[in-house]
mmCIF file of C-alpha atoms and ligand atoms in Angstrom:
data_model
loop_
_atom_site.group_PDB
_atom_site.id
_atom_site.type_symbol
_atom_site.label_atom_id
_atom_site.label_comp_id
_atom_site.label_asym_id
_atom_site.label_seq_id
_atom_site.Cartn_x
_atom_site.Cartn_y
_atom_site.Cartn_z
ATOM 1 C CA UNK A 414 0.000 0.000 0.000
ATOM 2 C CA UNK A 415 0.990 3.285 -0.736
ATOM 3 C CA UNK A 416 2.047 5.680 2.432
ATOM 4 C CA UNK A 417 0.390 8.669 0.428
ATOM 5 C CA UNK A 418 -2.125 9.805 -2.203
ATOM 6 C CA UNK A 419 0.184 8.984 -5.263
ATOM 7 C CA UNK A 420 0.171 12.160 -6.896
ATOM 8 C CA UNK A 421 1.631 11.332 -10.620
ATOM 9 C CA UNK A 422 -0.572 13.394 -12.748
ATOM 10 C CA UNK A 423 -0.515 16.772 -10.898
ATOM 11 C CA UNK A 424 3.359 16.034 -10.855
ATOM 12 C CA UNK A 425 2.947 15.070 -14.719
ATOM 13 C CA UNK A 426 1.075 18.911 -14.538
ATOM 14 C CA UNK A 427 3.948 20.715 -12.892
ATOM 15 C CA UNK A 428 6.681 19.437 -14.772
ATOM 16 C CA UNK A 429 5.186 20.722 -17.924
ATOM 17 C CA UNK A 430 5.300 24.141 -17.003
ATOM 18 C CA UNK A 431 8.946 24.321 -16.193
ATOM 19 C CA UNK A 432 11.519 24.998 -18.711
ATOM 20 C CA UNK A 433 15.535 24.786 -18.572
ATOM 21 C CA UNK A 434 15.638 28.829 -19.587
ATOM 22 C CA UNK A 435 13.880 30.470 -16.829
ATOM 23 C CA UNK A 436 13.878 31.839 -13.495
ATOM 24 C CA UNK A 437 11.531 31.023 -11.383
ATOM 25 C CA UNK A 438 10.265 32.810 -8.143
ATOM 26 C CA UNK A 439 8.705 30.868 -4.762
ATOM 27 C CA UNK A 440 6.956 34.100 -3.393
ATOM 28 C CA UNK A 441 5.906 33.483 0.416
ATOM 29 C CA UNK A 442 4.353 35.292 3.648
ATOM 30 C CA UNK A 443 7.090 33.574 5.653
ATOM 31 C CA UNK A 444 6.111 31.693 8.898
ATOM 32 C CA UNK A 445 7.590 27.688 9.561
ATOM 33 C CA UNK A 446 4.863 26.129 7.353
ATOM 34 C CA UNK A 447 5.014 28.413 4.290
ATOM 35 C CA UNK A 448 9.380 28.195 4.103
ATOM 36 C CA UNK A 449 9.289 24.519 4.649
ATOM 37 C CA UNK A 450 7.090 24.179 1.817
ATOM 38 C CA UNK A 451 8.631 26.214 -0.887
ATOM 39 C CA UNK A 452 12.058 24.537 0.250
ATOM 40 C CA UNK A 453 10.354 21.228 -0.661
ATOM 41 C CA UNK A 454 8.894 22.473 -3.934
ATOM 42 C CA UNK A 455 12.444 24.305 -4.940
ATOM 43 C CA UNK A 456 13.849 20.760 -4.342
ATOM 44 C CA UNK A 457 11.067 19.311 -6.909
ATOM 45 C CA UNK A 458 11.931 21.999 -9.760
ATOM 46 C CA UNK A 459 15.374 23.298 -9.487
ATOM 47 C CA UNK A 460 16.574 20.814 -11.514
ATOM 48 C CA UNK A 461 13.995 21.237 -14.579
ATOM 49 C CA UNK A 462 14.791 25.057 -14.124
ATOM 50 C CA UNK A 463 17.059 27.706 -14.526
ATOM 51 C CA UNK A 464 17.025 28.904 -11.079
ATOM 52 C CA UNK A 465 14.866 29.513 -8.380
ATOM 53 C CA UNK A 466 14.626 32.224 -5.574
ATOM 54 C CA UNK A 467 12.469 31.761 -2.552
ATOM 55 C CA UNK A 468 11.159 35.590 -1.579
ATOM 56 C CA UNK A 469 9.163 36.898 1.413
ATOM 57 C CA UNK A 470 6.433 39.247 1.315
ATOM 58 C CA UNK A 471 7.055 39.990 5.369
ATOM 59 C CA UNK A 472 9.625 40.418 7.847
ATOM 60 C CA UNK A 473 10.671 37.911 10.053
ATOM 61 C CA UNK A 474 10.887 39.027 13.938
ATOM 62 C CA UNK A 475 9.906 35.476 15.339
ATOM 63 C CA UNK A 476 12.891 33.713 17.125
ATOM 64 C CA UNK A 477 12.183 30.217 15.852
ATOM 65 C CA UNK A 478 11.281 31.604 12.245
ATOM 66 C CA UNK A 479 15.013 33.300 12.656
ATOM 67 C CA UNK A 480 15.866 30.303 14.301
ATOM 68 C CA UNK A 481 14.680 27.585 11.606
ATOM 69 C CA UNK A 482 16.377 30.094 8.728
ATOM 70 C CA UNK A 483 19.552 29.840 9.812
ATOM 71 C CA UNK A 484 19.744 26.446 11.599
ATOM 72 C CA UNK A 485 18.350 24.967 8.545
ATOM 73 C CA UNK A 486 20.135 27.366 6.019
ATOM 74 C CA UNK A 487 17.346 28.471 3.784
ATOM 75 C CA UNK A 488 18.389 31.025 1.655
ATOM 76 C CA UNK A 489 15.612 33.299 1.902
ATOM 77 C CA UNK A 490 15.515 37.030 0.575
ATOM 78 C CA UNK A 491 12.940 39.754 0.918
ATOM 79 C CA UNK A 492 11.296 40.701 -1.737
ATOM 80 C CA UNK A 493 11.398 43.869 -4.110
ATOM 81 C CA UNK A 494 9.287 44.542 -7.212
ATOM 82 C CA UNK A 495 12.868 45.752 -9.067
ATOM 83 C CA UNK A 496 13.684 41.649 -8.763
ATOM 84 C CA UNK A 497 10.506 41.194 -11.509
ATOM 85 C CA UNK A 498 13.317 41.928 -14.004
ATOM 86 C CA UNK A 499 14.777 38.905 -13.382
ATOM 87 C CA UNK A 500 11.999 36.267 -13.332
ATOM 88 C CA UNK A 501 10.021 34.667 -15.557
ATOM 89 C CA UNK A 502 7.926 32.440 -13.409
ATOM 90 C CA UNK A 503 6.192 32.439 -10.023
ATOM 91 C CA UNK A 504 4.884 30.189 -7.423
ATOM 92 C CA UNK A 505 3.183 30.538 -3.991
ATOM 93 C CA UNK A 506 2.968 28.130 -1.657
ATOM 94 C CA UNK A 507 0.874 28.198 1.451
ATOM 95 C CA UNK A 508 -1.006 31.232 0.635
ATOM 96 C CA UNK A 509 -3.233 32.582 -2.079
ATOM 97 C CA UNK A 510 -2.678 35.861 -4.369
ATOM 98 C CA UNK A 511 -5.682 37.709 -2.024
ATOM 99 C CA UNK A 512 -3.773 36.985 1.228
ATOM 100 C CA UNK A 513 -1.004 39.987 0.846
ATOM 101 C CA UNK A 514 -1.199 42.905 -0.917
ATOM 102 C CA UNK A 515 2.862 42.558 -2.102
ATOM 103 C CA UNK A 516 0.664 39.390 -3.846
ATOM 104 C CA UNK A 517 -1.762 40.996 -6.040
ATOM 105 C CA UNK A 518 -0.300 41.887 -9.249
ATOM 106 C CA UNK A 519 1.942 38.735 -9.573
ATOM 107 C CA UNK A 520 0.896 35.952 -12.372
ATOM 108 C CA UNK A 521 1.356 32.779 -10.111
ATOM 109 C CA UNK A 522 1.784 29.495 -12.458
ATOM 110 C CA UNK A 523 1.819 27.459 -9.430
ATOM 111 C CA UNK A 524 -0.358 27.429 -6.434
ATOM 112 C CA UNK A 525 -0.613 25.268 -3.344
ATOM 113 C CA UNK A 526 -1.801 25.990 -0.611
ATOM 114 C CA UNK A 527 -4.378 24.449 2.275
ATOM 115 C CA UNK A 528 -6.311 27.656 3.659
ATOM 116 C CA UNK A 529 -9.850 28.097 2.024
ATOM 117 C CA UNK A 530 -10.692 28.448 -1.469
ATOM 118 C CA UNK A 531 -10.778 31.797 -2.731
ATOM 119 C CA UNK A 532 -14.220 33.323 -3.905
ATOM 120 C CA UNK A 533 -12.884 33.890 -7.571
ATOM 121 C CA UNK A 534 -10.325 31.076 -8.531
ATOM 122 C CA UNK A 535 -7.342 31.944 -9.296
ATOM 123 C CA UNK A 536 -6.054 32.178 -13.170
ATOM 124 C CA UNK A 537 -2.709 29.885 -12.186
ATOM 125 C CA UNK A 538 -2.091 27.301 -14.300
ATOM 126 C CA UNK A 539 -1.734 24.696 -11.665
ATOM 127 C CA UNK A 540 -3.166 24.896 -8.142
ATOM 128 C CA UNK A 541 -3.562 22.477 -5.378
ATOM 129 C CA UNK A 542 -5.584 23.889 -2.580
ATOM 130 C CA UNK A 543 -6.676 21.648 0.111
ATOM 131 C CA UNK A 544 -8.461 23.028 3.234
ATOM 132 C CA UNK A 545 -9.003 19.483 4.812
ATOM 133 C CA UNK A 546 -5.334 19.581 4.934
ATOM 134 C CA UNK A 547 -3.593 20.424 8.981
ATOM 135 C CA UNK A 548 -0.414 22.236 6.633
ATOM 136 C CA UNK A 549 0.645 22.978 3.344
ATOM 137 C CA UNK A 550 3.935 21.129 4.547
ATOM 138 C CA UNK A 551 2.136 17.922 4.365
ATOM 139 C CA UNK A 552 1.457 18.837 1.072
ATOM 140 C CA UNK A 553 4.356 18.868 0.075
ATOM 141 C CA UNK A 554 5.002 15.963 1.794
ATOM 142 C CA UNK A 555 3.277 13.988 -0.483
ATOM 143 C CA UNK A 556 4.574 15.706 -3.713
ATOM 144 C CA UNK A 557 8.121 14.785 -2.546
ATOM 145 C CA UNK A 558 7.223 11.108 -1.908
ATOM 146 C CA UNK A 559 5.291 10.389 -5.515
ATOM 147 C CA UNK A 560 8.020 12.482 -7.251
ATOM 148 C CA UNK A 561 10.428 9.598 -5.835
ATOM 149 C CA UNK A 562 12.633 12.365 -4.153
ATOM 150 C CA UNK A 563 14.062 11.406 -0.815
ATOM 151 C CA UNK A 564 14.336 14.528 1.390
ATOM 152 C CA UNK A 565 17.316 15.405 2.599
ATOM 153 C CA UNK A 566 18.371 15.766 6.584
ATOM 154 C CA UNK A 567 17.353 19.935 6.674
ATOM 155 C CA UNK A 568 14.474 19.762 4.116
ATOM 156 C CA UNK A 569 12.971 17.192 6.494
ATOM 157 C CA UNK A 570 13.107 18.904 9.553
ATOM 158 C CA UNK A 571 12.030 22.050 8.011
ATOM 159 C CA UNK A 572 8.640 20.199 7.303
ATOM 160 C CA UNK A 573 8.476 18.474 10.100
ATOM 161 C CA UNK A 574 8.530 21.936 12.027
ATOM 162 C CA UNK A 575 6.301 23.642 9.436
ATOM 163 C CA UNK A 576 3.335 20.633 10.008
ATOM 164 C CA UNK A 577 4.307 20.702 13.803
ATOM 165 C CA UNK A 578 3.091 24.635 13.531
ATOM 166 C CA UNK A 579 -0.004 24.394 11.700
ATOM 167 C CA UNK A 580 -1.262 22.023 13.578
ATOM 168 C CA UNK A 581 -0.488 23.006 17.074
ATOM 169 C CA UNK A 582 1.820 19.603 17.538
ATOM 170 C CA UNK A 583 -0.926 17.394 16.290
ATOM 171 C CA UNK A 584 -3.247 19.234 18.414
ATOM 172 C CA UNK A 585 -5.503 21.139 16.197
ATOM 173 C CA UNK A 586 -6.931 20.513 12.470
ATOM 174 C CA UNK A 587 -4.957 17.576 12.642
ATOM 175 C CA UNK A 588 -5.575 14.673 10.041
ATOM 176 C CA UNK A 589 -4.256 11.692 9.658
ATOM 177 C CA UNK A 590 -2.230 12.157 6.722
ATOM 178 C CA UNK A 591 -0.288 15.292 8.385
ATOM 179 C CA UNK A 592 0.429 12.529 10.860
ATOM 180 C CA UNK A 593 1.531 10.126 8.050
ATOM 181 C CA UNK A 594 3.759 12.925 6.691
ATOM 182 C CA UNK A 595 5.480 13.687 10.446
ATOM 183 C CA UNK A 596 6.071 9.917 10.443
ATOM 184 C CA UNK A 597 7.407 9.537 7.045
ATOM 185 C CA UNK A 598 9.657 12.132 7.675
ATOM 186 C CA UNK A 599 11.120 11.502 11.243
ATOM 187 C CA UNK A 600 13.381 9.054 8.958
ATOM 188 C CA UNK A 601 15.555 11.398 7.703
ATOM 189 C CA UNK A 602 15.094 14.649 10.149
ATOM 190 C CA UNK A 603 17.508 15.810 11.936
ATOM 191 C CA UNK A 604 15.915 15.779 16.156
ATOM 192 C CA UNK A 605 18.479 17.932 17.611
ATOM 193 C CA UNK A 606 18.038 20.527 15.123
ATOM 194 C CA UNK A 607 14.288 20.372 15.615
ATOM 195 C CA UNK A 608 14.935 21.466 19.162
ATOM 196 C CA UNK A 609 17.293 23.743 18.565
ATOM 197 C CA UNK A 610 14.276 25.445 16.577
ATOM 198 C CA UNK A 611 12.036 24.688 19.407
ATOM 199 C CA UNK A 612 13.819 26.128 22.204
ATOM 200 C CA UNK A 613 14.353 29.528 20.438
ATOM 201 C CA UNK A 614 11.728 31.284 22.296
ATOM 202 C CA UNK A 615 13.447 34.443 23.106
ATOM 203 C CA UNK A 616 15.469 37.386 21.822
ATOM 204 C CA UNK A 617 19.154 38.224 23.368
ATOM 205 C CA UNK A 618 17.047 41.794 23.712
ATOM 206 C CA UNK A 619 13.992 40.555 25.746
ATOM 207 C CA UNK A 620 15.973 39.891 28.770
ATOM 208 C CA UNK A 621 15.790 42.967 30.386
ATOM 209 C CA UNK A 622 12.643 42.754 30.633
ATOM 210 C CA UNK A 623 12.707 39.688 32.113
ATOM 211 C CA UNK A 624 14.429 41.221 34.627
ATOM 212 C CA UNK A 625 12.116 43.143 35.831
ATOM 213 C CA UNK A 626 9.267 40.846 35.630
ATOM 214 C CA UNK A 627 11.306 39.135 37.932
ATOM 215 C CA UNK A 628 12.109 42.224 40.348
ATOM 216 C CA UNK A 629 8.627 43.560 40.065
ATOM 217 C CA UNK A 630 6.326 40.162 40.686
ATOM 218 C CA UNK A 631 4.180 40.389 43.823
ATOM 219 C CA UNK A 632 1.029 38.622 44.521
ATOM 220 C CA UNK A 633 -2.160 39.801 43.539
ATOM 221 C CA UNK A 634 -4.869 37.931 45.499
ATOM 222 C CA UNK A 635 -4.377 34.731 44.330
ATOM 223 C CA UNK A 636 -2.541 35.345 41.109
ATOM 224 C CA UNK A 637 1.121 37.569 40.719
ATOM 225 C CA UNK A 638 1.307 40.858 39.384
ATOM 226 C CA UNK A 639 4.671 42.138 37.457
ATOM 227 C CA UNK A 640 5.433 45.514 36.087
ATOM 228 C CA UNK A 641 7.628 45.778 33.110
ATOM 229 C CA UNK A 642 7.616 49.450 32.951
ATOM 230 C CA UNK A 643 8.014 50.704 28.936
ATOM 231 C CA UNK A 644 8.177 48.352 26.534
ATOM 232 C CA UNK A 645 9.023 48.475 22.604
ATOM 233 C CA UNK A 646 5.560 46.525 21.966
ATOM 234 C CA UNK A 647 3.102 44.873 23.897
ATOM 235 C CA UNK A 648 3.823 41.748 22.212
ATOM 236 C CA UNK A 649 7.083 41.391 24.759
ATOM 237 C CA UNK A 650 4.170 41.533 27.739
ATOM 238 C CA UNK A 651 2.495 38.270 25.799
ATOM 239 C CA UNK A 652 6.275 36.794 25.721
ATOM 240 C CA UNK A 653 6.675 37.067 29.401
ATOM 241 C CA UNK A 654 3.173 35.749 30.776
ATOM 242 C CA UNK A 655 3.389 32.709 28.323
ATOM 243 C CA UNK A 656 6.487 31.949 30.285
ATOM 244 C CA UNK A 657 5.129 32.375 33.728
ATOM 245 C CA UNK A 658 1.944 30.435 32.274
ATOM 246 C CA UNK A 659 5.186 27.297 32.602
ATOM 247 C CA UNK A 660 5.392 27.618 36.145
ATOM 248 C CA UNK A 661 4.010 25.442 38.183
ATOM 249 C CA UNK A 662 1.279 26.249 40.997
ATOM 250 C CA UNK A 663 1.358 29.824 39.706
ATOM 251 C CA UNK A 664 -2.492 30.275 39.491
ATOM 252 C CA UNK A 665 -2.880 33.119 36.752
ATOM 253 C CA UNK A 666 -0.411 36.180 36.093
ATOM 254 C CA UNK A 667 -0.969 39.595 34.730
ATOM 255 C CA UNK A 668 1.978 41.538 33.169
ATOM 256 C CA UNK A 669 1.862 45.028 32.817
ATOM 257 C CA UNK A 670 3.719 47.721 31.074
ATOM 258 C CA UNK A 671 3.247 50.764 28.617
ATOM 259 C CA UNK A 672 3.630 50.747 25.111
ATOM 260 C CA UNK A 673 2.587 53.278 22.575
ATOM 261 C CA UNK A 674 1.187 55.549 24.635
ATOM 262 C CA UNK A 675 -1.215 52.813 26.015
ATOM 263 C CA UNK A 676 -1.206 50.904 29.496
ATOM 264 C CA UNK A 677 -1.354 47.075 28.749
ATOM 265 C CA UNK A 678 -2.043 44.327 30.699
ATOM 266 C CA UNK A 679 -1.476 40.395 29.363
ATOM 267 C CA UNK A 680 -3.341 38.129 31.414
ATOM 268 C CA UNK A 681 -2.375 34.307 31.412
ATOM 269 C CA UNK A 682 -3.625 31.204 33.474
ATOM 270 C CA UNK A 683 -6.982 31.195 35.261
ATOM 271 C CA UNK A 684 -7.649 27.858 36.247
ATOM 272 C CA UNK A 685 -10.162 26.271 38.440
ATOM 273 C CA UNK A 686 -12.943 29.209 39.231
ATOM 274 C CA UNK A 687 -10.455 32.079 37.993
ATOM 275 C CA UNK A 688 -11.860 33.601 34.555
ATOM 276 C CA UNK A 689 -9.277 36.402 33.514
ATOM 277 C CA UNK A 690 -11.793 37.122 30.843
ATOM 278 C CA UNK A 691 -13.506 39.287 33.236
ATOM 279 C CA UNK A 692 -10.986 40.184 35.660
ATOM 280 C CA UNK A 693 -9.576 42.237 32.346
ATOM 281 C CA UNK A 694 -12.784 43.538 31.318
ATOM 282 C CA UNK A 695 -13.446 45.407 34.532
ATOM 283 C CA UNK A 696 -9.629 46.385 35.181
ATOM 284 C CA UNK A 697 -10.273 49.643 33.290
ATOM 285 C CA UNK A 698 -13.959 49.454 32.884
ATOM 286 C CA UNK A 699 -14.794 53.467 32.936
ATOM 287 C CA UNK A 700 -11.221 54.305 30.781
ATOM 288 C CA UNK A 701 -10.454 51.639 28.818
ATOM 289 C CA UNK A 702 -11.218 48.327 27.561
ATOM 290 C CA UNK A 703 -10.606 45.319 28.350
ATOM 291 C CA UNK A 704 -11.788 41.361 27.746
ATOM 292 C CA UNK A 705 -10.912 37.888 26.896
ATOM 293 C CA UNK A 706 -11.122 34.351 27.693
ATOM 294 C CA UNK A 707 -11.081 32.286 30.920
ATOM 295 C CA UNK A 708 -7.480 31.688 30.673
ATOM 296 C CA UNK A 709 -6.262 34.519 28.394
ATOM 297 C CA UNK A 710 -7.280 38.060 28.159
ATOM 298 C CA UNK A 711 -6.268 41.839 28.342
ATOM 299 C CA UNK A 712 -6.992 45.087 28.929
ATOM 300 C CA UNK A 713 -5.926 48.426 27.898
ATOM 301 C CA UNK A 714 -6.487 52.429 28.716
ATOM 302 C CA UNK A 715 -4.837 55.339 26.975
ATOM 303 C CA UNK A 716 -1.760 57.116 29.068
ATOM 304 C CA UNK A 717 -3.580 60.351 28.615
ATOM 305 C CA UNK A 718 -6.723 58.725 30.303
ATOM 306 C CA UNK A 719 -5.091 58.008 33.887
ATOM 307 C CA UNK A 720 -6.164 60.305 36.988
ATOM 308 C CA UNK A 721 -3.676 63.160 37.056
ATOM 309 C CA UNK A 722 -2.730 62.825 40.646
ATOM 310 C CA UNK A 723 -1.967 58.533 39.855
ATOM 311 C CA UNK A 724 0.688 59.166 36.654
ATOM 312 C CA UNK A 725 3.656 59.465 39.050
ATOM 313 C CA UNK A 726 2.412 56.289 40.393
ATOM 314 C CA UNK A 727 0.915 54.075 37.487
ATOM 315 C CA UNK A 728 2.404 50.397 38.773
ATOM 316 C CA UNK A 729 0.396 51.064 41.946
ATOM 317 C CA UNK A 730 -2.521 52.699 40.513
ATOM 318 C CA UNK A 731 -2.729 49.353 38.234
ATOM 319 C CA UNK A 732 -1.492 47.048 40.973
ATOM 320 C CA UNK A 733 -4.430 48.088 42.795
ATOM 321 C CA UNK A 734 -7.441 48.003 40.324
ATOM 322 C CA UNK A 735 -5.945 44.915 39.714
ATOM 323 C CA UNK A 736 -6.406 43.391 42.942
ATOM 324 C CA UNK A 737 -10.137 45.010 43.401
ATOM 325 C CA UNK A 738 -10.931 43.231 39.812
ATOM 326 C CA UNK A 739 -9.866 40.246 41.083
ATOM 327 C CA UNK A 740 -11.148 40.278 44.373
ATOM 328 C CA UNK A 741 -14.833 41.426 42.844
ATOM 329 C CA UNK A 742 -14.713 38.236 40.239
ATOM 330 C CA UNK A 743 -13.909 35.655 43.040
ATOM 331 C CA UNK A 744 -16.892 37.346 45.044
ATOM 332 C CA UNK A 745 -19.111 37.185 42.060
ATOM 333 C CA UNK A 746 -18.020 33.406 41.832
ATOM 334 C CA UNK A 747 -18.685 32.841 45.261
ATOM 335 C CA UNK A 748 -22.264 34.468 45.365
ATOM 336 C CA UNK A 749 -23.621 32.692 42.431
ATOM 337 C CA UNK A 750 -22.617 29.295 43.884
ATOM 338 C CA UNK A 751 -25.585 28.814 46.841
ATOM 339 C CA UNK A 752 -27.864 29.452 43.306
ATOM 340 C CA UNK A 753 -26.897 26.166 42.292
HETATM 341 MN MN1 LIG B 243 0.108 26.829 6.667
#
């Protein structure tokens, strides 16, 4: 029995398109699924073509996206329209011409790609787009194995990570053929590199702040407050209460800081009874917003908003609604119990 979908004809399909004379372009919106997959579908055509170039639409600020690029030494460049010049073919894999605006404009002759179908098709000469597929990784998978090619030791890995991704390690939108195409691969991946990828969590940059999450954590009824102070962007406060989310017996965590003239607060945990959902909705209920889930949320107020005679104090004056939020929620919890 076959370990895949044989997939000779669409093969047959590609193949006619290329030609020894031309350059060809894999255009991408870079994340681990889209890079693994036009690595594997450079390895199917660079020998039927000229050359090919694998470009990115977007810039990469994601350690283990920097990670995988240079651990697995894929030679990807940014894009530029003046590099049209050049080319005389494109492909996209794991997106669609609609998905990017650097996109539109481009004649694709190859599509593939598992996110859903686009309203109007697209004019490319061959596409491949499978939504009942976990990544486009596994995709490619499958190309590799019915075009007889035997991945090599960083290809592998690269698609191991990119199906790892998409699916949330087998957690989410998972089929069993993405788990087929894990399996198939593990033979010739490389499982120290993979963690190498995996453990790249963090910038040399974001330690500082770690720092003073560290300094700054106190507890806040029955969860820990930290203040960061300014930060770059508020996605460094996300970075820093995912990692207190891996401590154990810390019930739920709230990291605070200011960013673009905004007060943030990342909330992370909330088990048992605890729903930060509303705990962030009524931190700054009268200036700001605030909402989310049970176990993630946040909340946010403009600078400009906070009480004249609390700006020389903001940690407290957040430290404090913070603890009356919470305090109010586990109240609330407690009240509506003897209902039951
Ligand atoms: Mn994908």
């Amino acid at each position: 029995m076959a370990y895949f979908r044989v997939m000779t004809a669409q093969l047959e399909k590609i193949y006619a398109l290329l030609d020894r004379d031309e350059n060809w372009c894999i255009l991408i919106n870079a994340d681990p699924d889209a890079i693994a997959s036009a690595m594997a579908l450079s390895r199917i055509i660079r020998s039927r073509v000229k050359s090919v170039t694998l470009a990115r639409v977007n810039d990469i600020a994601r350690p283990d996206n920097l990670a995988m690029l240079r651990y697995l030494r894929v030679p990807l460049v940014k894009w530029r329209s003046s590099m049209r010049k050049k080319m005389h073919r494109y492909a996209i894999v794991d997106s669609q011409s609609h998905h990017h605006p650097d996109f539109a404009g481009v004649d694709f002759s190859i599509v593939i790609d598992h996110h859903p179908l686009p309203e109007e098709l697209t004019k490319a000469e061959f596409q491949d787009i499978r939504p009942q597929c976990g990544s486009t990784s596994t995709m490619m998978t499958e190309y590799l194995y019915s075009a007889d090619i035997r991945p090599g030791r960083l290809l592998s890995t690269a698609l191991q990570y990119g199906i790892r991704t998409d699916t949330g390690t087998f957690g989410r939108s998972c089929t069993e053929v993405d788990l087929r195409a894990y399996h198939w691969l593990s033979r010739f991946g490389d499982t120290s590199l993979m963690i190498r990828i995996l453990r790249s969590e963090y910038l040399p940059e974001w330690l500082p702040y770690f720092t003073r999450a560290f300094e700054t954590m106190r507890p806040c009824g029955r969860g820990s407050f930290a203040w960061i102070g300014k930060v770059k962007s508020g996605d460094i406060l996300v970075v820093i209460a995912d990692f207190f989310l891996k401590v154990h017996g810390l019930r739920w965590v709230a990291v605070c800081g200011v960013s673009g003239g905004r007060v943030i607060s990342v909330f992370r945990g909330g088990f048992g009874n605890m729903d930060l959902g509303t705990v962030a909705s009524a931190l700054f209920k009268d200036l700001g917003g605030g909402g989310g889930h049970k176990n993630m949320a946040r909340a946010e107020m403009a600078l400009a908003d906070v009480p004249e005679e609390c700006r020389n104090g903001l940690e407290e004056f957040v430290f404090q609604r913070m603890l009356a939020a919470e305090k109010a929620q586990r109240g609330e919890k407690k009240a509506r119990k003897p209902e039951k």
